[in-house]
Short mmCIF file of C-alpha atoms and ligand atoms in Angstrom, two decimals:
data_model
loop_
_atom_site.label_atom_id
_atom_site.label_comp_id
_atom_site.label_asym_id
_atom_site.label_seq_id
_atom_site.Cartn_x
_atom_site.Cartn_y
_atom_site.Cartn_z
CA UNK A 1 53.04 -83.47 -28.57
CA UNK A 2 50.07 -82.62 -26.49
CA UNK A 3 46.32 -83.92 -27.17
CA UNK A 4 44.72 -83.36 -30.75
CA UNK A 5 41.32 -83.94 -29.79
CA UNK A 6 38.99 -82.43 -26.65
CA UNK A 7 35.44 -82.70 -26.48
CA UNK A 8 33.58 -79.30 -25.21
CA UNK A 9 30.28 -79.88 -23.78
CA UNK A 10 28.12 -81.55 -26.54
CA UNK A 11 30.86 -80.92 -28.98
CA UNK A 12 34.02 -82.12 -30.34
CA UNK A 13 36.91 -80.39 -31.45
CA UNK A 14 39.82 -82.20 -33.62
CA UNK A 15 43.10 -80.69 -34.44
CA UNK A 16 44.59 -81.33 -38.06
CA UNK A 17 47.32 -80.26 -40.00
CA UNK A 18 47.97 -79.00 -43.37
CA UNK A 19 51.63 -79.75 -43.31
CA UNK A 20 55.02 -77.31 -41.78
CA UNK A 21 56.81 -74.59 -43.25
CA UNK A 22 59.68 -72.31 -42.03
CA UNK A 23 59.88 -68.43 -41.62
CA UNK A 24 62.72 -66.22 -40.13
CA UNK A 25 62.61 -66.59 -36.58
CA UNK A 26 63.56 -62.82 -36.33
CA UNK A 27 60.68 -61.56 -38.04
CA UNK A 28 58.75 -64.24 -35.91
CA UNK A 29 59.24 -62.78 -32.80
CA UNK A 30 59.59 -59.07 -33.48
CA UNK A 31 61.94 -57.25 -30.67
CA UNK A 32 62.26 -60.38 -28.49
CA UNK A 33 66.10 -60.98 -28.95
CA UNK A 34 67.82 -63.85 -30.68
CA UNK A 35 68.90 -65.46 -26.94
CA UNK A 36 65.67 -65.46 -25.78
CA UNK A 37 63.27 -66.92 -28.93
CA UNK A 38 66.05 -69.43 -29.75
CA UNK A 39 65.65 -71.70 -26.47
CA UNK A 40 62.03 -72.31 -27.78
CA UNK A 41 62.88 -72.54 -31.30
CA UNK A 42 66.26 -73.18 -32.24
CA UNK A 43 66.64 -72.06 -35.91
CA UNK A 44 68.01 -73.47 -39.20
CA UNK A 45 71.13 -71.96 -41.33
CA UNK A 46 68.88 -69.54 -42.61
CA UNK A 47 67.74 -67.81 -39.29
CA UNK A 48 64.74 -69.94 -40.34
CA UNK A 49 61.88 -71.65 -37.42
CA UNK A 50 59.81 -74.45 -38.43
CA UNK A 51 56.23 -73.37 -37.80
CA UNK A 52 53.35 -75.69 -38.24
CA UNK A 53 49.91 -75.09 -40.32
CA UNK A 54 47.55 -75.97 -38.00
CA UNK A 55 43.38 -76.35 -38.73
CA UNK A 56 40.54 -77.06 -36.03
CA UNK A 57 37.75 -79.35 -37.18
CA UNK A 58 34.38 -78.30 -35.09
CA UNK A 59 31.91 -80.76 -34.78
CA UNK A 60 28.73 -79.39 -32.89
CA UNK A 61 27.15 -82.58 -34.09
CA UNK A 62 24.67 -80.81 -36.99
CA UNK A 63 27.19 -79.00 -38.48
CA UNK A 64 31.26 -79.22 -38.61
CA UNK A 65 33.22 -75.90 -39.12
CA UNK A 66 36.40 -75.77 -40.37
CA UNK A 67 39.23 -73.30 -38.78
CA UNK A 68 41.90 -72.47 -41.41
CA UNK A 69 42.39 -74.05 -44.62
CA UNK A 70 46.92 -74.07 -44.26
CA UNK A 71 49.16 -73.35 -47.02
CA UNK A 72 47.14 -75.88 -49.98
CA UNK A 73 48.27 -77.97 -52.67
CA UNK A 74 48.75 -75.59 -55.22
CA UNK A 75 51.51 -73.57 -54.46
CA UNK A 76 53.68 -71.84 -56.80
CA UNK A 77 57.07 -74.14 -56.91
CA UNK A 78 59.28 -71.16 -56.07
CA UNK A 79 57.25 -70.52 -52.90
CA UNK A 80 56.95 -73.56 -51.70
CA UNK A 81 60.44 -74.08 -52.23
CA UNK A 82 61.37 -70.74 -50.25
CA UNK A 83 59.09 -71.91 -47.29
CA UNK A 84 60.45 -75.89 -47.10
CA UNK A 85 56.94 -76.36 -46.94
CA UNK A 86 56.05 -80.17 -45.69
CA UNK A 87 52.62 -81.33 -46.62
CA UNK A 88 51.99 -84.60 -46.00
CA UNK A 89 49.25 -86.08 -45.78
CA UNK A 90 47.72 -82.46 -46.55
CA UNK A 91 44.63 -81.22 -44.59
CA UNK A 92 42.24 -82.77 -46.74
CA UNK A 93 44.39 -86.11 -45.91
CA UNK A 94 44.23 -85.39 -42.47
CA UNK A 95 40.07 -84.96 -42.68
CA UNK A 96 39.96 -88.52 -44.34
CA UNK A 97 42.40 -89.87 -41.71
CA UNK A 98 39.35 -88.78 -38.83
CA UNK A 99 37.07 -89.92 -41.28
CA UNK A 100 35.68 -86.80 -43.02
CA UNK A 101 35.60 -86.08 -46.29
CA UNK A 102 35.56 -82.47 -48.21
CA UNK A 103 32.24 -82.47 -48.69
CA UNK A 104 31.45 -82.57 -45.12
CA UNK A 105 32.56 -79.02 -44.28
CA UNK A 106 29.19 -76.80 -44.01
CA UNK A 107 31.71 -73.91 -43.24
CA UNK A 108 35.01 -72.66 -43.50
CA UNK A 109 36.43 -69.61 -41.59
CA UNK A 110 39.78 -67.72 -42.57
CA UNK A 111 40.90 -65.51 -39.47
CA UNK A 112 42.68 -63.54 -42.54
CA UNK A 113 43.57 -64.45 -46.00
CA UNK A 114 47.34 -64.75 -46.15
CA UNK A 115 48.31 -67.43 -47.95
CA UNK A 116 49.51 -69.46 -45.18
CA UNK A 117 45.41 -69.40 -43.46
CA UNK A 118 43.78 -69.75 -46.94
CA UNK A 119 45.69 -71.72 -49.33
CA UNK A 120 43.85 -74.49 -48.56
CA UNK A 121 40.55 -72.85 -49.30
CA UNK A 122 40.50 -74.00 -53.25
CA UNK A 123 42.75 -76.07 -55.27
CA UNK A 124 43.23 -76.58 -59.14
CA UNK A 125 41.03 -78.93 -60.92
CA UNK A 126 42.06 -81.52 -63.91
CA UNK A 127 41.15 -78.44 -66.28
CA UNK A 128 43.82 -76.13 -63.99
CA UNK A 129 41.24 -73.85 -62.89
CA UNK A 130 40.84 -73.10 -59.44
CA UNK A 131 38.18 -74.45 -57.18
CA UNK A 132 36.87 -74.41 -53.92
CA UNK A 133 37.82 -77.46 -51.60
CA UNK A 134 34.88 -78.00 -49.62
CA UNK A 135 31.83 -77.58 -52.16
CA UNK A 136 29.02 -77.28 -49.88
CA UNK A 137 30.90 -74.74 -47.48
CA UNK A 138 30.17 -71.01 -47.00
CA UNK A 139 33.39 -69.54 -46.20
CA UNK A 140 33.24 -66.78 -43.32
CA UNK A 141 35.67 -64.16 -44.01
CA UNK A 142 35.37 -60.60 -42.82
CA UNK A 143 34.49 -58.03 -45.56
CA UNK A 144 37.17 -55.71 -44.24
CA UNK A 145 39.82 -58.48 -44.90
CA UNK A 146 38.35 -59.16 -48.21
CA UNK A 147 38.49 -55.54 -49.25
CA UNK A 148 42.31 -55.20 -48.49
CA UNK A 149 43.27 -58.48 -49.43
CA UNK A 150 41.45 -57.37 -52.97
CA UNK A 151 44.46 -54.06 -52.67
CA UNK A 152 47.12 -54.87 -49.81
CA UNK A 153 50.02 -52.46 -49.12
CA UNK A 154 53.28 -52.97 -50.50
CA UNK A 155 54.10 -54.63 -47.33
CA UNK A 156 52.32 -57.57 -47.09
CA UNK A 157 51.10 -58.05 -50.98
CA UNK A 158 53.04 -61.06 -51.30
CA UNK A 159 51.00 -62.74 -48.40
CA UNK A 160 47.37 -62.39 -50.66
CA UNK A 161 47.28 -64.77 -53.82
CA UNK A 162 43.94 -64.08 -55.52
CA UNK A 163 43.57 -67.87 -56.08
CA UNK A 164 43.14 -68.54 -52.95
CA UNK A 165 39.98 -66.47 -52.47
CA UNK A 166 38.46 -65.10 -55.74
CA UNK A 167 37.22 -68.65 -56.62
CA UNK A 168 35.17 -68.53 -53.44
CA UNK A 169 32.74 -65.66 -55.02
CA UNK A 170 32.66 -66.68 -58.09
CA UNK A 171 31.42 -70.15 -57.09
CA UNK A 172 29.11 -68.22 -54.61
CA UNK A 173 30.51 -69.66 -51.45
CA UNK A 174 31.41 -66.43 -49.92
CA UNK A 175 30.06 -64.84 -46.98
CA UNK A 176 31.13 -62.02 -45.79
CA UNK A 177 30.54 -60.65 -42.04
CA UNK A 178 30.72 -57.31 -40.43
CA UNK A 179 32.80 -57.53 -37.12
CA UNK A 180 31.84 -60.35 -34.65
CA UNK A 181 29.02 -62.72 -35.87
CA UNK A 182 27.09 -66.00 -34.98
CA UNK A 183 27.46 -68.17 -37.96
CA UNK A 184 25.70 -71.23 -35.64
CA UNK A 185 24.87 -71.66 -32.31
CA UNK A 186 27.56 -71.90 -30.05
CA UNK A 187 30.35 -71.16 -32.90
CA UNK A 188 31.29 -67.13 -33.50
CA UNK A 189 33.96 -64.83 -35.05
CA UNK A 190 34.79 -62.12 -33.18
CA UNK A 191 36.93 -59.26 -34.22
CA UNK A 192 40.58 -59.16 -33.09
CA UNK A 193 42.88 -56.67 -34.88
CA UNK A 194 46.37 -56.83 -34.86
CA UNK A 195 47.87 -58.69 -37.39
CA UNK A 196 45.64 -56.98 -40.05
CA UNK A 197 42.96 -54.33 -39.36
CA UNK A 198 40.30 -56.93 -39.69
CA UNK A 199 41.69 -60.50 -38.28
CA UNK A 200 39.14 -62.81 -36.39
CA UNK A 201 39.21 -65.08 -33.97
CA UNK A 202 37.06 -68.05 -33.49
CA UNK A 203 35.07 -68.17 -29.94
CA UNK A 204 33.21 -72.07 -29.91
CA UNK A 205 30.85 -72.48 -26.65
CA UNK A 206 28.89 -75.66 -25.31
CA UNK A 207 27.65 -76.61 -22.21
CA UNK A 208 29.28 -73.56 -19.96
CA UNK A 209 32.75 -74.29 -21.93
CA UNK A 210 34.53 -72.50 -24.29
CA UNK A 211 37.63 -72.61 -26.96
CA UNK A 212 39.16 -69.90 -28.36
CA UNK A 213 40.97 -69.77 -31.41
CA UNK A 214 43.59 -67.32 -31.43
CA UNK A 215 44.87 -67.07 -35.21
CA UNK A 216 47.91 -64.96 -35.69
CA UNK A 217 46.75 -63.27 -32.40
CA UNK A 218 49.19 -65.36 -30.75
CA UNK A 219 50.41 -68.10 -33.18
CA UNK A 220 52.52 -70.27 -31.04
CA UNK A 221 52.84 -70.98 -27.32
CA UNK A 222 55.91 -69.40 -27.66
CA UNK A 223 53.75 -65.67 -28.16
CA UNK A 224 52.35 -65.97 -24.74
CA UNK A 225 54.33 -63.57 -23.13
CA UNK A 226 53.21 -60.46 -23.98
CA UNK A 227 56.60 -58.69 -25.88
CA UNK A 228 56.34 -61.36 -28.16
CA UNK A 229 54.69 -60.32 -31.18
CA UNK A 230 55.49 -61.10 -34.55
CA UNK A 231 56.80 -58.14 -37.00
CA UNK A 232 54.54 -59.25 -39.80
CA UNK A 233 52.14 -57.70 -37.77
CA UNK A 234 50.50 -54.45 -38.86
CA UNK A 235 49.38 -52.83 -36.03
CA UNK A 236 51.63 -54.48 -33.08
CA UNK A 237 50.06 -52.57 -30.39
CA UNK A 238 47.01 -53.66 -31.12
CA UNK A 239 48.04 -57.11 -30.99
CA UNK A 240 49.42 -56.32 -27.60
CA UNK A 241 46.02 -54.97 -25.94
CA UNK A 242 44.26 -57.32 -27.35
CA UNK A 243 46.21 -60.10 -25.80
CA UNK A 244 45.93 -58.62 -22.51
CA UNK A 245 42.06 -58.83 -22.82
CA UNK A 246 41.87 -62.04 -24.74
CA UNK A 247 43.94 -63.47 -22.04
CA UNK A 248 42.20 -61.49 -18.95
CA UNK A 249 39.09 -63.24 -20.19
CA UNK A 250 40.51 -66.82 -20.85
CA UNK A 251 41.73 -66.84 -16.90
CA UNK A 252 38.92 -65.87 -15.85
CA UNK A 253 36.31 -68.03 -17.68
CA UNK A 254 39.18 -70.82 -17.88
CA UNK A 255 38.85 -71.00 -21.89
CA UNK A 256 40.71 -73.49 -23.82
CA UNK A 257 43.02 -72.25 -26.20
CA UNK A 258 43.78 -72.70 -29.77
CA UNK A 259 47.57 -72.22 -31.64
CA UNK A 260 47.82 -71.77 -35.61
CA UNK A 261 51.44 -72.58 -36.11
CA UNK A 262 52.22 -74.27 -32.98
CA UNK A 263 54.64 -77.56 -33.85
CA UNK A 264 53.81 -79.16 -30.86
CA UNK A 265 50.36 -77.76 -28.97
CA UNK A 266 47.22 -77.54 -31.09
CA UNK A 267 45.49 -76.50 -27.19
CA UNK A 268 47.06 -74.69 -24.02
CA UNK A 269 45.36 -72.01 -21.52
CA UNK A 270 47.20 -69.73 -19.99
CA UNK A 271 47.84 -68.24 -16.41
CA UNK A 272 49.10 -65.10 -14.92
CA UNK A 273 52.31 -65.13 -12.50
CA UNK A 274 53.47 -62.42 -10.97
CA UNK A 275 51.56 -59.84 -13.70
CA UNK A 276 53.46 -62.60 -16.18
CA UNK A 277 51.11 -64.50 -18.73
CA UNK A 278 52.64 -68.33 -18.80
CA UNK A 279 51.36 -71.30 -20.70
CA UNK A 280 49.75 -74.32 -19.94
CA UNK A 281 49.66 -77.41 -21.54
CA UNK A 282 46.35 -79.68 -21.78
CA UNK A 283 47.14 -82.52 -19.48
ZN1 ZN B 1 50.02 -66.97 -39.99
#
């Protein structure tokens, strides 16, 4: 396990977790064979990987910005069931451990709304209705996500659970942006499609430094190399130019990067050998 905190220029940037769960490693990795995923991540009985839900706490000082809200509390039994999800001590847990509490959050950004980026975005109240988590956040989701999350495709409907978002608006807590956007100085979304036709990233810069959240850009450190691309995907070569660019960029202005389902690196950069992208572990 590599670092879980780094401090960029004035700010400081915390890596939490919402808990584990476990999807096929085929599906995972897309056309990247069996032989060559498994060294990385060996796999259960079930062909299954065990993928973690990983959140980025931003604090700029004034304000702290939350990066992905995990899989939540409230998940249907036969889900969580199917996923082995493992959520303890949940991400609100993990927020108390470094001292915050739900309240704190001033915003909340979903690089998509699948369940496993949003779930944690509301949860159900004594009166089983459901809420949003952080009460004074504005969550930052991209209208174009919104709109198809509101009428997926018969391929990925089972990844958008209204519950997860619809409480947002109706507790007017939702903000929806147009492509990249400055929610706060030095913090930014920027449009990255791939997985869906309107996933963000997360670009955070202070003091001449700058992280980079990938989302399901690249999920693990395992990704990095640029066949590897997950089938969930809807637009795969997409995914693949973008990572070429993303990357091209990260070299060159020696960015810090962020992993979503990464078990063991919340941070890595990467490097290019021999036209090969490789990565590289925070020392
Ligand atoms: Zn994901």
């Amino acid at each position: 396990m590599t670092m879980n905190r780094i401090a960029l220029g004035q700010f400081e940037i915390h890596g939490l977790r919402d808990g584990f769960f476990h999807l096929d490693g085929g599906a995972m990795f897309g056309v990247v064979p069996k032989p060559l995923w498994e060294k990385i991540f060996p796999s259960d009985s079930q062909n299954r990987i065990r993928l973690a839900l990983n959140s980025f706490l931003i604090n700029t000082g004034q304000s702290r910005v939350l990066v992905e809200t995990g899989i939540g509390s409230d998940l249907e039994e036969k889900i969580f069931k199917h996923y082995s999800v493992e959520r303890e001590p949940g991400l609100v847990g993990s927020l108390q451990k470094l001292g915050f509490r739900a309240v704190d959050i001033d915003f909340v950004i979903n690089t998509h709304l699948h369940f496993d980026h949003c779930g944690g975005n509301t949860y159900k109240d004594a009166k089983e209705k459901y809420v949003p988590t952080f009460p004074q956040a504005k969550y930052i989701i991209q209208r174009g996500e919104w709109e198809y999350a509101l009428a997926p495709s018969e391929r990925d409907r089972p990844s958008y659970l209204k519950q997860n978002f619809m409480p947002l608006k109706e507790h007017g807590q939702l903000q929806l942006v147009d492509g990249d956007y400055k929610i706060i100085d030095g913090v930014e979304v920027v449009l990255v499609p791939g997985h869906t036709s309107r996933h963000q990233c997360v670009k955070v810069q202070s003091a001449g430094e700058v992280f980079f959240f990938l989302g399901d850009l690249v999920p693990t450190s395992g990704h990095v190399g640029l066949p590897y691309i997950m089938s969930y995907d809807l637009f795969p070569q997409q995914t693949l130019e973008n990572k070429k660019r993303v990357f091209d960029q990260a070299i060159e202005g020696d960015w810090i990067l962020g992993f979503n389902h990464d078990p063991d690196h919340f941070f890595g950069k990467v490097r290019k050998e021999e036209k090969k992208y490789k990565f590289v572990p925070l020392q």
